[in-house]
mmCIF file of C-alpha atoms and ligand atoms in Angstrom:
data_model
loop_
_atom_site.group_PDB
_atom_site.id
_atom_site.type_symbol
_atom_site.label_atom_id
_atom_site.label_comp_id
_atom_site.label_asym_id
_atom_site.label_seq_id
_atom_site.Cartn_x
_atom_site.Cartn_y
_atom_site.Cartn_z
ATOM 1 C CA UNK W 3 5.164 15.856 -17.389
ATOM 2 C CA UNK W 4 5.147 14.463 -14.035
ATOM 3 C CA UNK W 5 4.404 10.489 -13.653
ATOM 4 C CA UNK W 6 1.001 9.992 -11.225
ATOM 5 C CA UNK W 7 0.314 7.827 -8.839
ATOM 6 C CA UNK W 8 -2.837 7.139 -6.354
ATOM 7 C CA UNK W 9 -1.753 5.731 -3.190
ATOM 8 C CA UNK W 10 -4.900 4.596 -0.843
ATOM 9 C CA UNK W 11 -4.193 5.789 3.057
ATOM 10 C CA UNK W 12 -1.823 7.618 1.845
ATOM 11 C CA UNK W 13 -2.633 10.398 5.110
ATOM 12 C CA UNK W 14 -0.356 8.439 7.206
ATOM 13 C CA UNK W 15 2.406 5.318 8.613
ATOM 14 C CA UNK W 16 3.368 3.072 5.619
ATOM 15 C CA UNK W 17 1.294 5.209 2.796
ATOM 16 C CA UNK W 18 2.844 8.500 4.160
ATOM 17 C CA UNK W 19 5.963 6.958 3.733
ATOM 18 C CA UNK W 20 5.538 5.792 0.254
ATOM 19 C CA UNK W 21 4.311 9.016 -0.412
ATOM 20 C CA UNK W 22 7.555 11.062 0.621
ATOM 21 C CA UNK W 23 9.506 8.774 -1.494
ATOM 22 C CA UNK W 24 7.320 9.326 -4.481
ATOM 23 C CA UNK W 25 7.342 13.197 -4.037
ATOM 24 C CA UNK W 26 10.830 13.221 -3.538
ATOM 25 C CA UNK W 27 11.492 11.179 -7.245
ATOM 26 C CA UNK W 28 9.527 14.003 -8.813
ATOM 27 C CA UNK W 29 6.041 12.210 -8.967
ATOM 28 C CA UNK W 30 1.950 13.536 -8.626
ATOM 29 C CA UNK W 31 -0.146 12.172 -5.841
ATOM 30 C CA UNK W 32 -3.483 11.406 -5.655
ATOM 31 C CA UNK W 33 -3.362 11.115 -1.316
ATOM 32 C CA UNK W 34 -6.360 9.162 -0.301
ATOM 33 C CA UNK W 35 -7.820 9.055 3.262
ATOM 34 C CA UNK W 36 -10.409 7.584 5.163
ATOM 35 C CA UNK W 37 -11.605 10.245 7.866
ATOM 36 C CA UNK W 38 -8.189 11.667 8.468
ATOM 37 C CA UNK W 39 -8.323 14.825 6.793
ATOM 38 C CA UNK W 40 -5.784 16.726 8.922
ATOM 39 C CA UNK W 41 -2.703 13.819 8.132
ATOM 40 C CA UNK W 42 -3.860 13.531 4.683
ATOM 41 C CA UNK W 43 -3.175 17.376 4.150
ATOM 42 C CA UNK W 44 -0.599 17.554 6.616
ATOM 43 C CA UNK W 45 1.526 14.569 4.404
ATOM 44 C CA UNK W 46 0.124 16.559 0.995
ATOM 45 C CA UNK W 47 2.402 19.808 2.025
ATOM 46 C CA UNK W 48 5.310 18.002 3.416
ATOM 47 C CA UNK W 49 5.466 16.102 -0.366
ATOM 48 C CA UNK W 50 5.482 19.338 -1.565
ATOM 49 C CA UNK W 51 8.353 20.607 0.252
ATOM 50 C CA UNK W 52 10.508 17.418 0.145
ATOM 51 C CA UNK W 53 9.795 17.658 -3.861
ATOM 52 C CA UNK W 54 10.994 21.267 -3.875
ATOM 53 C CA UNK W 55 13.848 20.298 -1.684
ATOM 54 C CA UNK W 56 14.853 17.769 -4.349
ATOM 55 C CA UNK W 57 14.586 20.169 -7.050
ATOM 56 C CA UNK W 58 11.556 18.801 -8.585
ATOM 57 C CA UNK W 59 7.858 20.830 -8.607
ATOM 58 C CA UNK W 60 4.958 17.866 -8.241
ATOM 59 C CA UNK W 61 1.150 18.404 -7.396
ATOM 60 C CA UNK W 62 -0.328 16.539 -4.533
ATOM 61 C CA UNK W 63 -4.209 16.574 -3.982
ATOM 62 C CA UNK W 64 -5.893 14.383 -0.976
ATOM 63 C CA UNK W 65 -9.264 12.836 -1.662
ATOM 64 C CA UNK W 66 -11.247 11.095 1.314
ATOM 65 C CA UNK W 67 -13.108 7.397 0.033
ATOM 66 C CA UNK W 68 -13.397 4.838 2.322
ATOM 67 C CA UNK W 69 -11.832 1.948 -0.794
ATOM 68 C CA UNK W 70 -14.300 -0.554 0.863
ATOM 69 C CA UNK W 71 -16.967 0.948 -0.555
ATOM 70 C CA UNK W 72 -17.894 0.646 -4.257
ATOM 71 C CA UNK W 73 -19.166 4.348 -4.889
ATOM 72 C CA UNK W 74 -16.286 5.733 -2.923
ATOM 73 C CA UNK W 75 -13.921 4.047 -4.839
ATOM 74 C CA UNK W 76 -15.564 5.157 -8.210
ATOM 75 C CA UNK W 77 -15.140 8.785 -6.511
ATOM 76 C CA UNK W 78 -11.205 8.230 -5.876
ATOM 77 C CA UNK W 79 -10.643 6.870 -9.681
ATOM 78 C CA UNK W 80 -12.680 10.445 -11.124
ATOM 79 C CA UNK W 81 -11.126 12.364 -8.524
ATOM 80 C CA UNK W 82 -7.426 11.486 -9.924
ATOM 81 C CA UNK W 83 -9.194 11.657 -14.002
ATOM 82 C CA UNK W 84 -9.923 15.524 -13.096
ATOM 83 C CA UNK W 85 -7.132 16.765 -11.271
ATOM 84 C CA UNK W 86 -4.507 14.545 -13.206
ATOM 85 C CA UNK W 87 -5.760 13.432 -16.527
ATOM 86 C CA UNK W 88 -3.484 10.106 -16.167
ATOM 87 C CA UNK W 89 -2.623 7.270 -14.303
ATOM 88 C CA UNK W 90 0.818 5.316 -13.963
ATOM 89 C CA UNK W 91 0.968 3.652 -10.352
ATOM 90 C CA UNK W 92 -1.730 2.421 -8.021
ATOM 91 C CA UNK W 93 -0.593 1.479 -4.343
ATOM 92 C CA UNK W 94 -2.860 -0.884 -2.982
ATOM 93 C CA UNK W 95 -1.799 0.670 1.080
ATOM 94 C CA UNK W 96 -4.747 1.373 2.902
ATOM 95 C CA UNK W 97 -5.778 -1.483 5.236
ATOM 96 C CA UNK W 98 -7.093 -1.466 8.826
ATOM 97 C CA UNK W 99 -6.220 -4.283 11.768
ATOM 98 C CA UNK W 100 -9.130 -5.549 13.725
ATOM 99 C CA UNK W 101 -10.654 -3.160 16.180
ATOM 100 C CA UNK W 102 -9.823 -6.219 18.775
ATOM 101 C CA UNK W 103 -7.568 -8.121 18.820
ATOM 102 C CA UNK W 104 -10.034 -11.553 19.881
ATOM 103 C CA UNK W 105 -8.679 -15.208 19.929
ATOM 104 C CA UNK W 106 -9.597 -17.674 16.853
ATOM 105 C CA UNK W 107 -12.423 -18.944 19.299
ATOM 106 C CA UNK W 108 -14.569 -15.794 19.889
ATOM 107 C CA UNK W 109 -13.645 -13.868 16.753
ATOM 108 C CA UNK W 110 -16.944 -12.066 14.957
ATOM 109 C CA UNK W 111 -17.967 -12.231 11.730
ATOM 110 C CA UNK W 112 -18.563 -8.472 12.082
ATOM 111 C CA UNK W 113 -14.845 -8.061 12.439
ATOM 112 C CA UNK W 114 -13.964 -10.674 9.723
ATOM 113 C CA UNK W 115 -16.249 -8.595 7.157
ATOM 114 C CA UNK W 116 -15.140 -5.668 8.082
ATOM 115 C CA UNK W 117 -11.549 -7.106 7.394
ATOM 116 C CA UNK W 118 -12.277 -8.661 4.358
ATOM 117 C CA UNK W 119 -14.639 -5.396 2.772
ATOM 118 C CA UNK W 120 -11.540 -3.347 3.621
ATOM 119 C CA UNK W 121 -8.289 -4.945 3.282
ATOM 120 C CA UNK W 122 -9.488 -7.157 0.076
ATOM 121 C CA UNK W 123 -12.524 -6.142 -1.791
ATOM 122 C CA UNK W 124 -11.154 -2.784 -1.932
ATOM 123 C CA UNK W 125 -7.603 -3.044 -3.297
ATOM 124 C CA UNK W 126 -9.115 -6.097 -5.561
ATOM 125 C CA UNK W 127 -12.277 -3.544 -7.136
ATOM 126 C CA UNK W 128 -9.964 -0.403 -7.005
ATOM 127 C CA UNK W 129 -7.160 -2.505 -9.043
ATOM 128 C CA UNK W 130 -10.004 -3.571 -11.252
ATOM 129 C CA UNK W 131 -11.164 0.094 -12.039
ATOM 130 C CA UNK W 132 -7.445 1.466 -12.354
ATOM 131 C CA UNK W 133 -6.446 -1.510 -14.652
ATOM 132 C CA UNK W 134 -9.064 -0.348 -17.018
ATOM 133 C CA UNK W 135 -7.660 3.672 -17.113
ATOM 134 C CA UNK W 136 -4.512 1.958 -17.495
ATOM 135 C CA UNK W 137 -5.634 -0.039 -20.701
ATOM 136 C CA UNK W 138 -7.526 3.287 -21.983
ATOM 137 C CA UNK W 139 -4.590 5.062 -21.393
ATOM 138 C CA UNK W 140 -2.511 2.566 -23.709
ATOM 139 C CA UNK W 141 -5.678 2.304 -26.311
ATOM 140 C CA UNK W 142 -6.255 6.192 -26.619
ATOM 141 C CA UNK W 143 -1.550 5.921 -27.963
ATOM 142 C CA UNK W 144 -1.125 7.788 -24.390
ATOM 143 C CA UNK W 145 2.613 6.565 -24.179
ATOM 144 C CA UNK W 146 3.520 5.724 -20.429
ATOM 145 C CA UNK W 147 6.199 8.614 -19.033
ATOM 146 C CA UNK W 148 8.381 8.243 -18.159
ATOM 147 C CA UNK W 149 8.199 4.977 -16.569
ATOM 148 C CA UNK W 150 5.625 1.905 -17.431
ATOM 149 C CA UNK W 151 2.352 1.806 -15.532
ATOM 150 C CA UNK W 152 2.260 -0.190 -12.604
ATOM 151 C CA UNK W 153 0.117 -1.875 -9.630
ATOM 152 C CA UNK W 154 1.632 -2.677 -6.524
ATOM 153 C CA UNK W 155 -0.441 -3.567 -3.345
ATOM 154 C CA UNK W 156 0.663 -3.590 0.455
ATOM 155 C CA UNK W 157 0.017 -6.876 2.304
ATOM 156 C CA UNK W 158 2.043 -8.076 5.200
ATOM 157 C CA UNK W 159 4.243 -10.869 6.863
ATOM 158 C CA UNK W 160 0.470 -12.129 7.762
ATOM 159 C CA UNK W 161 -0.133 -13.280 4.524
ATOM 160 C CA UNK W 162 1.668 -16.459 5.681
ATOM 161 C CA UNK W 163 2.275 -16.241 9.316
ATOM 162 C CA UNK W 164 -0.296 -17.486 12.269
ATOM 163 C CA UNK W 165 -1.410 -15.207 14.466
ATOM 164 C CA UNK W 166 -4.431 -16.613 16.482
ATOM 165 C CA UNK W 167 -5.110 -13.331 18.235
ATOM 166 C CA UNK W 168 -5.992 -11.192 14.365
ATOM 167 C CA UNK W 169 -7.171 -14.576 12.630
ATOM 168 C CA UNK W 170 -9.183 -12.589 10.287
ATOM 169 C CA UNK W 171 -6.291 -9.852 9.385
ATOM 170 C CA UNK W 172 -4.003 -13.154 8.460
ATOM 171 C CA UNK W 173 -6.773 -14.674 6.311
ATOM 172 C CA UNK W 174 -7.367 -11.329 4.299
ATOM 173 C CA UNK W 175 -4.089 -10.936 4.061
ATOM 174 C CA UNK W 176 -3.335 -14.023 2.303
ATOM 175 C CA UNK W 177 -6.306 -13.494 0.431
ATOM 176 C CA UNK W 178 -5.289 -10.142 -1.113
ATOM 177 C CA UNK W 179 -1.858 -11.370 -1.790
ATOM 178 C CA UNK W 180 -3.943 -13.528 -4.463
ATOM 179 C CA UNK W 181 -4.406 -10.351 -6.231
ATOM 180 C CA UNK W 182 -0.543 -9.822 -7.192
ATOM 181 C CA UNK W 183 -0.773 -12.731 -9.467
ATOM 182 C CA UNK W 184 -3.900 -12.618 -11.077
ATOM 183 C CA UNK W 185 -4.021 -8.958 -12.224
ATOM 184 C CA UNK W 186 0.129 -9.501 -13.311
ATOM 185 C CA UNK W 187 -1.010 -12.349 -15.504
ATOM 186 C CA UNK W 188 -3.801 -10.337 -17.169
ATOM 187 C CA UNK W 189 -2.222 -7.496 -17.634
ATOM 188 C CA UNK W 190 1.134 -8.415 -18.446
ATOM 189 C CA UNK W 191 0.806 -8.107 -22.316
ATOM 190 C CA UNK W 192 -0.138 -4.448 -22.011
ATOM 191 C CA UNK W 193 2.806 -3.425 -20.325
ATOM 192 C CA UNK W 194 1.584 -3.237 -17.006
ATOM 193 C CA UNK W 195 3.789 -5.068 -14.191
ATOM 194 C CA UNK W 196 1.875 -5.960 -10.930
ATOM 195 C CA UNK W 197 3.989 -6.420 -7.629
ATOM 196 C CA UNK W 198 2.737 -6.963 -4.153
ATOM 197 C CA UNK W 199 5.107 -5.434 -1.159
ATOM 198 C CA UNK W 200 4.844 -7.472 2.261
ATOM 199 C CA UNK W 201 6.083 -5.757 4.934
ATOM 200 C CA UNK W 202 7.220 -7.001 8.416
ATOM 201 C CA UNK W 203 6.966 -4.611 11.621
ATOM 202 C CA UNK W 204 6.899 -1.384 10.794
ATOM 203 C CA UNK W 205 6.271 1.423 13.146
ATOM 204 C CA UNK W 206 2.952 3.240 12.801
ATOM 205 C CA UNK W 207 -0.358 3.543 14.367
ATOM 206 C CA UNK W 208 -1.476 0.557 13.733
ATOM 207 C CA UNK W 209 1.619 -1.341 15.380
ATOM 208 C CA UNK W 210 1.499 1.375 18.836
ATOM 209 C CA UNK W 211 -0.822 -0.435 20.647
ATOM 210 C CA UNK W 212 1.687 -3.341 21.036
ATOM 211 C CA UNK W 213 5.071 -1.564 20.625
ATOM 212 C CA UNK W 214 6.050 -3.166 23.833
ATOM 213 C CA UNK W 215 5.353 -6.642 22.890
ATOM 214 C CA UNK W 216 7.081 -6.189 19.628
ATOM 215 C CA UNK W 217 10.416 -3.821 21.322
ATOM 216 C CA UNK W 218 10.746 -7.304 23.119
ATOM 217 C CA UNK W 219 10.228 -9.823 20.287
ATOM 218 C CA UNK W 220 13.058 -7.599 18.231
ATOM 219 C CA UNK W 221 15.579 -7.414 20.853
ATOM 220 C CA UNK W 222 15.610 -10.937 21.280
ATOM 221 C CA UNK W 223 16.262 -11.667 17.781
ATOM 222 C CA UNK W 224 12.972 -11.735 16.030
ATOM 223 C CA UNK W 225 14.141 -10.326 12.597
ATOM 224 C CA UNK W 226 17.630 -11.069 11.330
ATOM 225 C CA UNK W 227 18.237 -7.134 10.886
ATOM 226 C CA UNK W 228 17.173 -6.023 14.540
ATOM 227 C CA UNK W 229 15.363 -3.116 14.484
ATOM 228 C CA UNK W 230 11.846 -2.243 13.375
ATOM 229 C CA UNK W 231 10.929 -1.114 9.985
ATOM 230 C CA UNK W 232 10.254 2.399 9.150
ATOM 231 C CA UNK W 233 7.552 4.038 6.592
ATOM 232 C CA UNK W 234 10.513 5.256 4.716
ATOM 233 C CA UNK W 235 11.942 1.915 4.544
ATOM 234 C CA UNK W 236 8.514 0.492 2.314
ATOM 235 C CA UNK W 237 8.608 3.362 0.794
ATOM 236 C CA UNK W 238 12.087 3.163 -0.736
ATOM 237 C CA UNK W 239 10.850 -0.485 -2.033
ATOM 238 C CA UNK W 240 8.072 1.236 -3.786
ATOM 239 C CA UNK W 241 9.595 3.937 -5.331
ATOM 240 C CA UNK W 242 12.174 1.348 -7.185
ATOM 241 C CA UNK W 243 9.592 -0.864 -8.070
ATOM 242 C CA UNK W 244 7.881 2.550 -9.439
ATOM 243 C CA UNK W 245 10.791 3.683 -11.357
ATOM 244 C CA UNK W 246 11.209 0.323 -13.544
ATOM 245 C CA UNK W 247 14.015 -1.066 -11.102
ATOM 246 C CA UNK W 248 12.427 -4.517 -12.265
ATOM 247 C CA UNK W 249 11.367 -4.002 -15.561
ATOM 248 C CA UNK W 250 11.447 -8.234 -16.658
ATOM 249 C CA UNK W 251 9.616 -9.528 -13.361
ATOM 250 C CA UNK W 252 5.868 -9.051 -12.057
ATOM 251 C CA UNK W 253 3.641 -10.848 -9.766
ATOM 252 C CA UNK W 254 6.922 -10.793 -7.332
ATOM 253 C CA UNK W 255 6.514 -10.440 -3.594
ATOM 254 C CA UNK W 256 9.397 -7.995 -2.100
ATOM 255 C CA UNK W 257 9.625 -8.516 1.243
ATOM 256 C CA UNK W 258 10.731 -5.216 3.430
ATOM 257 C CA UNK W 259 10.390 -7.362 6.976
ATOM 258 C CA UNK W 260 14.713 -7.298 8.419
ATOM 259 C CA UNK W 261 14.564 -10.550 7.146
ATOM 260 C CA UNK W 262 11.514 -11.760 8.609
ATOM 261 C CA UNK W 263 10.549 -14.209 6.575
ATOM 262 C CA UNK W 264 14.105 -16.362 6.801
ATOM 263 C CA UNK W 265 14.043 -19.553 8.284
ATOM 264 C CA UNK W 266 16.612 -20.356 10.150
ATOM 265 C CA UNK W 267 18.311 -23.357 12.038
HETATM 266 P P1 NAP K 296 -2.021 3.055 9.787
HETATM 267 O O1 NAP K 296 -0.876 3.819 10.369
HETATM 268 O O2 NAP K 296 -3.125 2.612 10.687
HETATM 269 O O3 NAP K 296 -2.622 3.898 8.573
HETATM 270 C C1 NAP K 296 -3.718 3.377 7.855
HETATM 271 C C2 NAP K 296 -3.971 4.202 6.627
HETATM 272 O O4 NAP K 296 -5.034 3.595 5.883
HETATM 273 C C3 NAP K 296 -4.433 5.615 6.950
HETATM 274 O O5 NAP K 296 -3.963 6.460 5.931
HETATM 275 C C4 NAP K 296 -5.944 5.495 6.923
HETATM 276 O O6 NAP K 296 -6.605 6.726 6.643
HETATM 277 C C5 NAP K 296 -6.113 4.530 5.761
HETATM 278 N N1 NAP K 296 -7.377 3.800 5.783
HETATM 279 C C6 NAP K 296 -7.879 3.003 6.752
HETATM 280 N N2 NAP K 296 -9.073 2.493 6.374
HETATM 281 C C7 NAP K 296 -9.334 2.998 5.149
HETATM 282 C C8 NAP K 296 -10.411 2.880 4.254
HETATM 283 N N3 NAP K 296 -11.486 2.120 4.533
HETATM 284 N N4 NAP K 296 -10.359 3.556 3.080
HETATM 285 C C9 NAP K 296 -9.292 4.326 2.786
HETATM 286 N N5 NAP K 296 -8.235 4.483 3.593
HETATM 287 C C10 NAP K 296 -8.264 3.832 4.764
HETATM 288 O O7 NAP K 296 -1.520 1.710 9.087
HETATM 289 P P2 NAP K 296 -0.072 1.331 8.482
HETATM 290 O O8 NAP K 296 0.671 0.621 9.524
HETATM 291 O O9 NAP K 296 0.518 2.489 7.779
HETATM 292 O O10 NAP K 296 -0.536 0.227 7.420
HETATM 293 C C11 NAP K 296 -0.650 0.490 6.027
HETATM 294 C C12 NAP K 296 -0.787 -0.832 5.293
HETATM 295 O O11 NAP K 296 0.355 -1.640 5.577
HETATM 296 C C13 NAP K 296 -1.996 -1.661 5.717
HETATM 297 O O12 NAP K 296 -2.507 -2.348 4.606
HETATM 298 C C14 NAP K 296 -1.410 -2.644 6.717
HETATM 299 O O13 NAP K 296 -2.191 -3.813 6.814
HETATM 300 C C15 NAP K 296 -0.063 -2.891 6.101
HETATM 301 N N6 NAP K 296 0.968 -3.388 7.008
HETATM 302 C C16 NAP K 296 1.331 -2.697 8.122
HETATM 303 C C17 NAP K 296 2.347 -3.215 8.926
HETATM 304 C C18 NAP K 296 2.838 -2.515 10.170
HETATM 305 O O14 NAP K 296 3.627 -3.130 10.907
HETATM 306 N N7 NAP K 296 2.474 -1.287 10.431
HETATM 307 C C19 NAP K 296 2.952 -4.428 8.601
HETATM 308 C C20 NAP K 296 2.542 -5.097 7.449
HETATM 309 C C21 NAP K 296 1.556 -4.560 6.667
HETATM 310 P P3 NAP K 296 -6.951 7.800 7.821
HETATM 311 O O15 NAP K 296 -5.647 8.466 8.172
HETATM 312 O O16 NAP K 296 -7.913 8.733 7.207
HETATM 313 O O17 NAP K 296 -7.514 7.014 8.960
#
């Protein structure tokens, strides 16, 4: 039987990524989208050929829930119940940047909600709901296989770095990274390690719009390892992490940033 996992924007850039590196290792996927339907199913039958590719069959279904949204999210978790019957990994990945990019000093509050609603209440409720499968899972003698159930959640280099032009993204960021430790102290004595995955520049969608800015900043030495990151390259992080390649340590942050997060005289 094939391990599952339920990765959230999993239609495309970092959760697309993940996702080829899960298929590839022989796992199930629950791909969630928000209004993306065409990625989302586009990404399903590439995981399906990659798998085959690497001699292994999986199953890959796409469901669309917008994880800010309490009902939706509800709708994900009974989606995966019916079409999987199990649950071993959750990936936290779905998270929007602000729709503009506005200095510290003119912000909204429309766009800080919208922030928080989406890049924290939802991987913090979905965790929630997931965390209790998990534990029904273990209480119903359904043994873990073939690796032990796990949460990991996608936050960013803007967990702890300033950037006055997305003040909100930074502050949700550091807020969900609260999340790691919390759920990997509670649910540590059932088995159940909890790791968050902090990325640097990666190249997607959501990091086109200033691929210029960032081409420059890399070139001149932003990240120790000069190039950007790649889906694939998160992805590889998360399928280790997946396959017990850190079986005695939880509530860890890896970072996947070229070395980012260094400082350096
Ligand atoms: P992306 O290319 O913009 O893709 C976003 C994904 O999230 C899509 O699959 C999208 O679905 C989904 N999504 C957006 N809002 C959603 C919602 N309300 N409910 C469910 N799914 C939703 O972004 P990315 O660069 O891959 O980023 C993925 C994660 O990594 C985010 O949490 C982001 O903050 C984080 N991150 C990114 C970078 C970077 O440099 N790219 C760096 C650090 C951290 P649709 O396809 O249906 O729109």
């Amino acid at each position: 039987m094939n391990p599952v996992a339920i990765i959230t924007g999993g239609s495309r850039g970092i959760g697309r990524g993940i996702a080829f590196e899960l298929a590839r290792a022989g796992w199930d996927l629950a791909l969630n989208y928000a209004g993306n339907r065409a990625a989302a199913e586009q990404t399903r039958g590439e995981c399906i050929s990659l798998a085959q590719r690497a001699g292994k069959a999986v199953q890959a279904e796409v469901c669309q829930a917008d994880i800010g949204v309490g009902a939706d999210r509800q709708r994900l978790i009974a989606f995966a119940r019916a079409k999987f019957g199990r649950l071993d990994l959750l990936v936290n990945n779905a998270g929007v940047a602000p729709e503009v990019r506005a200095d510290l000093l003119e912000a909204t509050e429309a766009s800080f909600d919208r922030l928080m609603r989406i890049n924290v209440k939802g991987p913090y409720f979905l965790t929630q709901l997931a965390a209790r499968w998990m534990l029904e899972q273990s209480a119903a003698g359904m043994p873990p296989a073939p690796f032990s159930r796990k949460i990991v959640t996608i936050s960013s280099i803007s967990a702890y770095t300033a950037s006055v032009n997305r003040g909100d993204y930074c502050v949700a960021k550091a807020a969900v990274s609260m999340l790691t430790p919390l759920f990997a102290t509670r649910l540590a004595e059932h088995g159940i390690n909890v790791y968050e995955v902090r990325p640097g520049i990666i190249e997607t969608d959501m990091t086109a719009p200033v691929k210029e800015k960032y081409d420059r900043l890399i070139h001149e030495g932003l990240t120790p390892i000069q190039r950007w990151g790649r889906p694939e390259d998160v992805g590889k992080a998360v399928a280790a992490i997946a396959q017990d390649a850190l079986p005695f340590s939880t509530g860890e942050v890896i970072n996947v940033d070229g070395g980012f997060h260094l400082r350096r005289l």
